[in-house]
Amino acid sequence: MKTVSTAKFLFITPLRGTQTYATEGHTIYSQSKVPEKRESRSRPRIGIVNVKTSGFNQDGAIVITLQRTVMVCQRGHAPVIPHGAMK
């Protein structure tokens, strides 16, 4: 048996601010934070997680900032798939 992580993107919102363009040859790093999480009101064993992510170039300048809302299974409630079912 294998436990599978599942997530469903509900929303992805680009955030405005001072940003620099990324060009070919740049190295991009990212940092994500979870400012908010809660249980789903309508679906038991499901959580709603807000994640804010910023992307930086090699000089530390922000090239993208976005916030996404993801629906995930709560710990211990991920679907179990029989061994060999996924190839």
mmCIF file of C-alpha atoms in Angstrom, residues 16-86:
data_model
loop_
_atom_site.group_PDB
_atom_site.id
_atom_site.type_symbol
_atom_site.label_atom_id
_atom_site.label_comp_id
_atom_site.label_asym_id
_atom_site.label_seq_id
_atom_site.Cartn_x
_atom_site.Cartn_y
_atom_site.Cartn_z
ATOM 1 C CA ARG A 16 1.681 43.504 -7.236
ATOM 2 C CA GLY A 17 4.752 45.290 -5.993
ATOM 3 C CA THR A 18 8.275 46.270 -6.927
ATOM 4 C CA GLN A 19 9.552 43.507 -9.141
ATOM 5 C CA THR A 20 12.519 42.959 -11.438
ATOM 6 C CA TYR A 21 12.424 41.069 -14.721
ATOM 7 C CA ALA A 22 14.014 37.625 -14.851
ATOM 8 C CA THR A 23 15.945 36.869 -18.000
ATOM 9 C CA GLU A 24 17.638 33.858 -19.504
ATOM 10 C CA GLY A 25 20.625 32.796 -17.451
ATOM 11 C CA HIS A 26 19.259 34.083 -14.132
ATOM 12 C CA THR A 27 19.127 31.719 -11.195
ATOM 13 C CA ILE A 28 15.737 31.859 -9.486
ATOM 14 C CA TYR A 29 15.216 30.994 -5.817
ATOM 15 C CA SER A 30 11.904 30.866 -4.006
ATOM 16 C CA GLN A 31 10.620 31.272 -0.474
ATOM 17 C CA SER A 32 7.155 30.190 0.638
ATOM 18 C CA LYS A 33 5.271 31.002 3.826
ATOM 19 C CA VAL A 34 1.920 29.750 5.124
ATOM 20 C CA PRO A 35 0.133 32.819 6.532
ATOM 21 C CA GLU A 36 -3.175 31.002 7.068
ATOM 22 C CA LYS A 37 -4.606 27.489 7.269
ATOM 23 C CA ARG A 38 -8.012 26.189 8.313
ATOM 24 C CA GLU A 39 -10.276 23.184 8.138
ATOM 25 C CA SER A 40 -12.803 23.055 5.316
ATOM 26 C CA ARG A 41 -16.293 23.929 6.494
ATOM 27 C CA SER A 42 -17.985 21.643 3.965
ATOM 28 C CA ARG A 43 -15.562 18.719 3.603
ATOM 29 C CA PRO A 44 -14.422 16.709 6.610
ATOM 30 C CA ARG A 45 -10.739 15.665 6.649
ATOM 31 C CA ILE A 46 -9.816 18.428 4.186
ATOM 32 C CA GLY A 47 -7.721 21.503 4.946
ATOM 33 C CA ILE A 48 -7.509 24.851 3.131
ATOM 34 C CA VAL A 49 -3.995 26.333 3.090
ATOM 35 C CA ASN A 50 -2.963 29.796 1.868
ATOM 36 C CA VAL A 51 0.646 29.925 0.672
ATOM 37 C CA LYS A 52 2.524 33.121 -0.221
ATOM 38 C CA THR A 53 5.558 32.568 -2.466
ATOM 39 C CA SER A 54 8.206 35.019 -3.616
ATOM 40 C CA GLY A 55 10.779 34.335 -6.323
ATOM 41 C CA PHE A 56 14.189 36.043 -6.232
ATOM 42 C CA ASN A 57 16.996 36.290 -8.762
ATOM 43 C CA GLN A 58 20.655 35.696 -7.962
ATOM 44 C CA ASP A 59 20.988 39.301 -6.714
ATOM 45 C CA GLY A 60 18.111 38.901 -4.242
ATOM 46 C CA ALA A 61 15.711 41.077 -6.255
ATOM 47 C CA ILE A 62 12.072 39.936 -6.259
ATOM 48 C CA VAL A 63 10.981 38.724 -9.710
ATOM 49 C CA ILE A 64 7.554 37.298 -8.784
ATOM 50 C CA THR A 65 5.220 37.210 -5.802
ATOM 51 C CA LEU A 66 2.048 35.172 -5.720
ATOM 52 C CA GLN A 67 -0.436 33.767 -3.267
ATOM 53 C CA ARG A 68 -2.180 30.471 -3.811
ATOM 54 C CA THR A 69 -4.956 28.671 -1.985
ATOM 55 C CA VAL A 70 -4.676 24.905 -1.877
ATOM 56 C CA MET A 71 -7.054 22.201 -0.705
ATOM 57 C CA VAL A 72 -5.183 19.276 0.917
ATOM 58 C CA CYS A 73 -5.985 16.124 2.848
ATOM 59 C CA GLN A 74 -5.392 16.476 6.562
ATOM 60 C CA ARG A 75 -2.621 14.416 8.138
ATOM 61 C CA GLY A 76 -3.605 10.759 8.321
ATOM 62 C CA HIS A 77 -6.426 11.107 5.784
ATOM 63 C CA ALA A 78 -4.554 10.871 2.465
ATOM 64 C CA PRO A 79 -5.874 8.259 0.023
ATOM 65 C CA VAL A 80 -4.166 4.870 0.087
ATOM 66 C CA ILE A 81 -3.392 3.202 -3.231
ATOM 67 C CA PRO A 82 -2.668 -0.534 -3.431
ATOM 68 C CA HIS A 83 0.900 -1.498 -4.297
ATOM 69 C CA GLY A 84 1.409 -1.777 -8.061
ATOM 70 C CA ALA A 85 -1.618 0.332 -8.962
ATOM 71 C CA MET A 86 0.562 3.337 -9.899
#
